[in-house]
Amino acid sequence: GAVVSQHPSRVICKSGTSVKIECRSLDFQATTMFWYRQFPKQSLMLMATSNEGSKATYEQGVEKDKFLINHASLTLSTLTVTSAHPEDSSFYICSARDQGRNYGYTFGSGTRLTVV
Amino acid sequence: EDQVTQSPEALRLQEGESSSLNCSYTVSGLRGLFWYRQDPGKGPEFLFTLYSAGEEKEKERLKATLTKKESFLHITAPKPEDSATYLCAVLANQAGTALIFGKGTTLSVSS
């Protein structure tokens, strides 16, 4: 089946630093990838949609300059949290759409970001 | 505005006690309804996709059904390992290609 690998699974960083999270589709090509954020006991909130080779589309209220998304290949998308603050601490999850399977959406295992 | 509402928020069952989780939706054209299971600290794990009213899908102790307004996830004779948060999501015409999620139902099954 389709597999999406997300790294790191956990990261702790200091305020003001930047953190990069990687999302890879291992056995399929993903022209579209999605980044979600999840707060404790809350559902997944879509942050942005990224298409390979083009700029990401951000949801209303998501700061483009803070959450940099790059989708440079059909198997890799990255989310960089720039100048991180404690309020950016959250669970970040990526998802990739498998064009080969009708409406197949596979999720990564998530990244727990803690900003201290 | 497209919306997905799940109920109940939390459900506690005894092992073997069957029950159902509800997902009601209001969307501008449903292209698909998805059920996922999420364990603490993990990403969602795919369970089912339903495309049209009347469709049903089964997997072990789980059965998902779909009407024009809601979906049910029936759990028959649950076991403690079924404890998790169950998420419902829709793919709607005006949502582009992203899924819209409900808040989930957290299921706890005790032995």
Short mmCIF file of C-alpha atoms in Angstrom, two decimals:
data_model
loop_
_atom_site.label_atom_id
_atom_site.label_comp_id
_atom_site.label_asym_id
_atom_site.label_seq_id
_atom_site.Cartn_x
_atom_site.Cartn_y
_atom_site.Cartn_z
CA GLY A 1 0.00 0.00 0.00
CA ALA A 2 0.90 3.66 -0.22
CA VAL A 3 3.38 4.83 2.41
CA VAL A 4 4.23 8.36 3.48
CA SER A 5 7.31 8.90 5.61
CA GLN A 6 7.53 12.00 7.81
CA HIS A 7 10.63 13.13 9.71
CA PRO A 8 11.46 13.97 12.36
CA SER A 9 8.82 12.45 14.61
CA ARG A 10 9.74 14.76 17.46
CA VAL A 11 11.75 17.95 17.60
CA ILE A 12 12.50 20.48 20.31
CA CYS A 13 13.90 23.84 19.29
CA LYS A 14 14.62 27.19 20.87
CA SER A 15 12.53 30.27 20.20
CA GLY A 16 13.73 32.17 17.18
CA THR A 17 15.22 29.20 15.38
CA SER A 18 13.87 27.43 12.29
CA VAL A 19 12.81 23.82 11.96
CA LYS A 20 12.36 21.78 8.80
CA ILE A 21 9.97 18.84 8.54
CA GLU A 22 10.18 16.41 5.63
CA CYS A 23 7.38 14.43 4.04
CA ARG A 24 8.17 11.72 1.48
CA SER A 25 5.94 9.45 -0.53
CA LEU A 26 7.89 6.19 -0.64
CA ASP A 27 6.15 4.07 -3.24
CA PHE A 28 4.12 6.49 -5.33
CA GLN A 29 4.36 9.89 -6.93
CA ALA A 30 2.44 12.65 -5.22
CA THR A 31 1.73 15.70 -7.32
CA THR A 32 -0.22 17.14 -4.42
CA MET A 33 0.70 17.13 -0.75
CA PHE A 34 -1.06 18.68 2.22
CA TRP A 35 0.11 20.01 5.55
CA TYR A 36 -2.12 19.89 8.61
CA ARG A 37 -1.78 21.10 12.16
CA GLN A 38 -3.45 19.39 15.10
CA PHE A 39 -3.89 20.74 18.61
CA PRO A 40 -4.58 18.40 21.54
CA LYS A 41 -7.97 16.75 21.27
CA GLN A 42 -8.76 18.78 18.17
CA SER A 43 -9.14 17.75 14.59
CA LEU A 44 -6.75 18.26 11.73
CA MET A 45 -6.69 21.82 10.41
CA LEU A 46 -5.47 22.26 6.87
CA MET A 47 -2.57 24.71 6.66
CA ALA A 48 -1.64 24.53 3.00
CA THR A 49 -1.80 22.55 -0.19
CA SER A 50 1.38 22.12 -2.19
CA ASN A 51 1.66 21.09 -5.80
CA GLU A 52 4.93 19.85 -7.24
CA GLY A 53 6.83 22.61 -8.94
CA SER A 54 4.52 25.45 -7.97
CA LYS A 55 3.84 27.70 -5.00
CA ALA A 56 1.80 26.35 -2.13
CA THR A 57 -1.74 27.52 -1.51
CA TYR A 58 -2.19 28.58 2.10
CA GLU A 59 -5.40 28.54 4.08
CA GLN A 60 -6.77 31.77 5.47
CA GLY A 61 -4.95 32.80 8.61
CA VAL A 62 -1.80 30.79 7.92
CA GLU A 63 1.30 32.97 7.63
CA LYS A 64 3.12 32.21 4.40
CA ASP A 65 6.39 33.72 5.59
CA LYS A 66 6.35 31.72 8.78
CA PHE A 67 5.43 28.34 7.36
CA LEU A 68 7.51 27.85 4.24
CA ILE A 69 6.49 24.94 2.05
CA ASN A 70 8.58 23.51 -0.74
CA HIS A 71 7.43 20.72 -3.04
CA ALA A 72 10.41 20.38 -5.34
CA SER A 73 9.86 16.79 -6.46
CA LEU A 74 7.05 14.30 -6.90
CA THR A 75 8.05 12.49 -3.73
CA LEU A 76 9.18 15.20 -1.32
CA SER A 77 7.56 18.17 0.36
CA THR A 78 9.07 20.14 3.23
CA LEU A 79 7.58 22.45 5.82
CA THR A 80 9.92 24.94 7.47
CA VAL A 81 8.73 26.74 10.56
CA THR A 82 10.73 29.94 10.62
CA SER A 83 11.52 32.01 13.71
CA ALA A 84 9.61 29.55 15.84
CA HIS A 85 7.73 30.69 18.93
CA PRO A 86 6.18 28.64 21.74
CA GLU A 87 2.72 29.13 20.19
CA ASP A 88 3.95 27.21 17.14
CA SER A 89 4.26 24.12 19.30
CA SER A 90 1.86 21.58 17.86
CA PHE A 91 1.50 18.29 16.01
CA TYR A 92 2.15 18.69 12.29
CA ILE A 93 0.95 16.04 9.84
CA CYS A 94 1.51 15.75 6.12
CA SER A 95 -0.62 13.92 3.60
CA ALA A 96 0.01 12.88 0.05
CA ARG A 97 -2.50 12.14 -2.64
CA ASP A 98 -1.87 9.05 -4.72
CA GLN A 99 -3.05 9.86 -8.22
CA GLY A 100 -2.92 6.19 -9.10
CA ARG A 101 -5.62 5.29 -6.54
CA ASN A 102 -8.90 7.11 -6.84
CA TYR A 103 -8.95 9.73 -4.10
CA GLY A 104 -6.26 7.92 -2.15
CA TYR A 105 -4.97 10.08 0.70
CA THR A 106 -2.17 8.72 2.86
CA PHE A 107 -0.88 10.43 5.98
CA GLY A 108 2.52 10.62 7.55
CA SER A 109 3.08 9.67 11.18
CA GLY A 110 3.26 13.29 12.29
CA THR A 111 5.87 15.56 13.89
CA ARG A 112 5.57 16.80 17.45
CA LEU A 113 7.17 20.25 17.55
CA THR A 114 7.98 21.82 20.90
CA VAL A 115 9.39 25.33 20.97
CA VAL A 116 11.05 26.34 24.22
CA GLU B 1 -19.55 26.48 4.06
CA ASP B 2 -18.60 22.82 4.07
CA GLN B 3 -18.91 21.24 7.52
CA VAL B 4 -18.35 17.88 9.13
CA THR B 5 -19.75 17.09 12.58
CA GLN B 6 -18.99 13.95 14.51
CA SER B 7 -20.82 12.57 17.52
CA PRO B 8 -20.38 11.64 20.22
CA GLU B 9 -17.10 13.34 21.11
CA ALA B 10 -16.19 10.44 23.36
CA LEU B 11 -17.57 6.94 23.76
CA ARG B 12 -16.79 4.34 26.39
CA LEU B 13 -17.73 0.74 25.72
CA GLN B 14 -17.27 -2.58 27.40
CA GLU B 15 -15.57 -5.24 25.36
CA GLY B 16 -18.19 -6.88 23.15
CA GLU B 17 -20.64 -3.98 23.44
CA SER B 18 -21.51 -2.91 19.88
CA SER B 19 -22.22 0.72 19.01
CA SER B 20 -22.14 3.31 16.23
CA LEU B 21 -20.31 6.56 15.58
CA ASN B 22 -21.98 9.30 13.59
CA CYS B 23 -20.60 11.71 11.01
CA SER B 24 -23.00 14.28 9.58
CA TYR B 25 -21.93 16.53 6.77
CA THR B 26 -23.00 19.61 4.88
CA VAL B 27 -21.03 20.00 1.69
CA SER B 28 -21.41 21.46 -1.76
CA GLY B 29 -21.26 18.21 -3.65
CA LEU B 30 -19.74 15.16 -2.01
CA ARG B 31 -16.96 13.48 -3.94
CA GLY B 32 -16.04 11.07 -1.17
CA LEU B 33 -16.35 10.43 2.58
CA PHE B 34 -13.39 8.98 4.43
CA TRP B 35 -12.96 7.25 7.77
CA TYR B 36 -9.61 7.19 9.51
CA ARG B 37 -8.35 5.80 12.78
CA GLN B 38 -5.81 7.83 14.76
CA ASP B 39 -3.82 6.54 17.71
CA PRO B 40 -2.25 9.02 20.16
CA GLY B 41 0.83 10.70 18.72
CA LYS B 42 0.35 9.10 15.31
CA GLY B 43 -0.96 10.14 11.92
CA PRO B 44 -4.39 9.01 10.69
CA GLU B 45 -4.65 5.47 9.35
CA PHE B 46 -7.01 4.91 6.45
CA LEU B 47 -10.08 2.75 7.03
CA PHE B 48 -12.72 3.37 4.35
CA THR B 49 -13.81 5.59 1.49
CA LEU B 50 -17.48 5.85 0.56
CA TYR B 51 -18.62 7.59 -2.59
CA SER B 52 -22.39 7.42 -2.86
CA ALA B 53 -25.47 7.08 -0.69
CA GLY B 54 -26.32 3.49 0.07
CA GLU B 55 -22.74 2.31 -0.12
CA GLU B 56 -21.40 0.10 2.67
CA LYS B 57 -17.90 -1.19 3.41
CA GLU B 58 -16.66 -3.63 6.04
CA LYS B 59 -13.33 -4.45 7.60
CA GLU B 60 -13.12 -6.87 10.49
CA ARG B 61 -15.31 -5.45 13.28
CA LEU B 62 -15.97 -2.17 11.47
CA LYS B 63 -18.69 -1.34 8.98
CA ALA B 64 -19.19 2.06 7.37
CA THR B 65 -22.41 3.23 5.78
CA LEU B 66 -23.36 6.38 3.90
CA THR B 67 -26.56 8.34 3.35
CA LYS B 68 -27.06 11.71 1.68
CA LYS B 69 -26.57 13.52 4.99
CA GLU B 70 -24.48 11.30 7.24
CA SER B 71 -22.26 8.32 7.66
CA PHE B 72 -22.11 5.75 10.41
CA LEU B 73 -19.20 3.68 11.59
CA HIS B 74 -20.60 0.58 13.24
CA ILE B 75 -18.35 -1.29 15.63
CA THR B 76 -19.41 -4.85 16.35
CA ALA B 77 -18.15 -6.63 19.48
CA PRO B 78 -15.27 -4.19 20.01
CA LYS B 79 -12.01 -5.17 21.64
CA PRO B 80 -9.65 -3.00 23.72
CA GLU B 81 -7.34 -2.67 20.70
CA ASP B 82 -10.12 -0.80 18.91
CA SER B 83 -9.59 2.09 21.32
CA ALA B 84 -8.56 5.12 19.27
CA THR B 85 -9.90 8.37 17.82
CA TYR B 86 -11.98 7.84 14.71
CA LEU B 87 -11.95 10.69 12.23
CA CYS B 88 -14.42 11.39 9.47
CA ALA B 89 -13.43 13.54 6.50
CA VAL B 90 -15.07 14.66 3.27
CA LEU B 91 -13.84 15.63 -0.13
CA ALA B 92 -16.19 18.28 -1.48
CA ASN B 93 -16.51 19.94 -4.84
CA GLN B 94 -15.54 23.37 -3.59
CA ALA B 95 -12.77 22.21 -1.28
CA GLY B 96 -10.23 21.75 -3.98
CA THR B 97 -8.32 18.57 -3.38
CA ALA B 98 -7.99 18.70 0.41
CA LEU B 99 -10.00 16.69 2.91
CA ILE B 100 -12.17 18.47 5.48
CA PHE B 101 -12.10 16.75 8.84
CA GLY B 102 -14.53 16.47 11.70
CA LYS B 103 -13.28 16.69 15.29
CA GLY B 104 -13.35 12.96 15.79
CA THR B 105 -14.83 10.49 18.25
CA THR B 106 -12.52 9.09 20.89
CA LEU B 107 -13.44 5.49 21.59
CA SER B 108 -12.34 3.67 24.73
CA VAL B 109 -13.03 -0.05 25.02
CA SER B 110 -12.44 -1.67 28.37
CA SER B 111 -12.10 -5.37 29.05
#
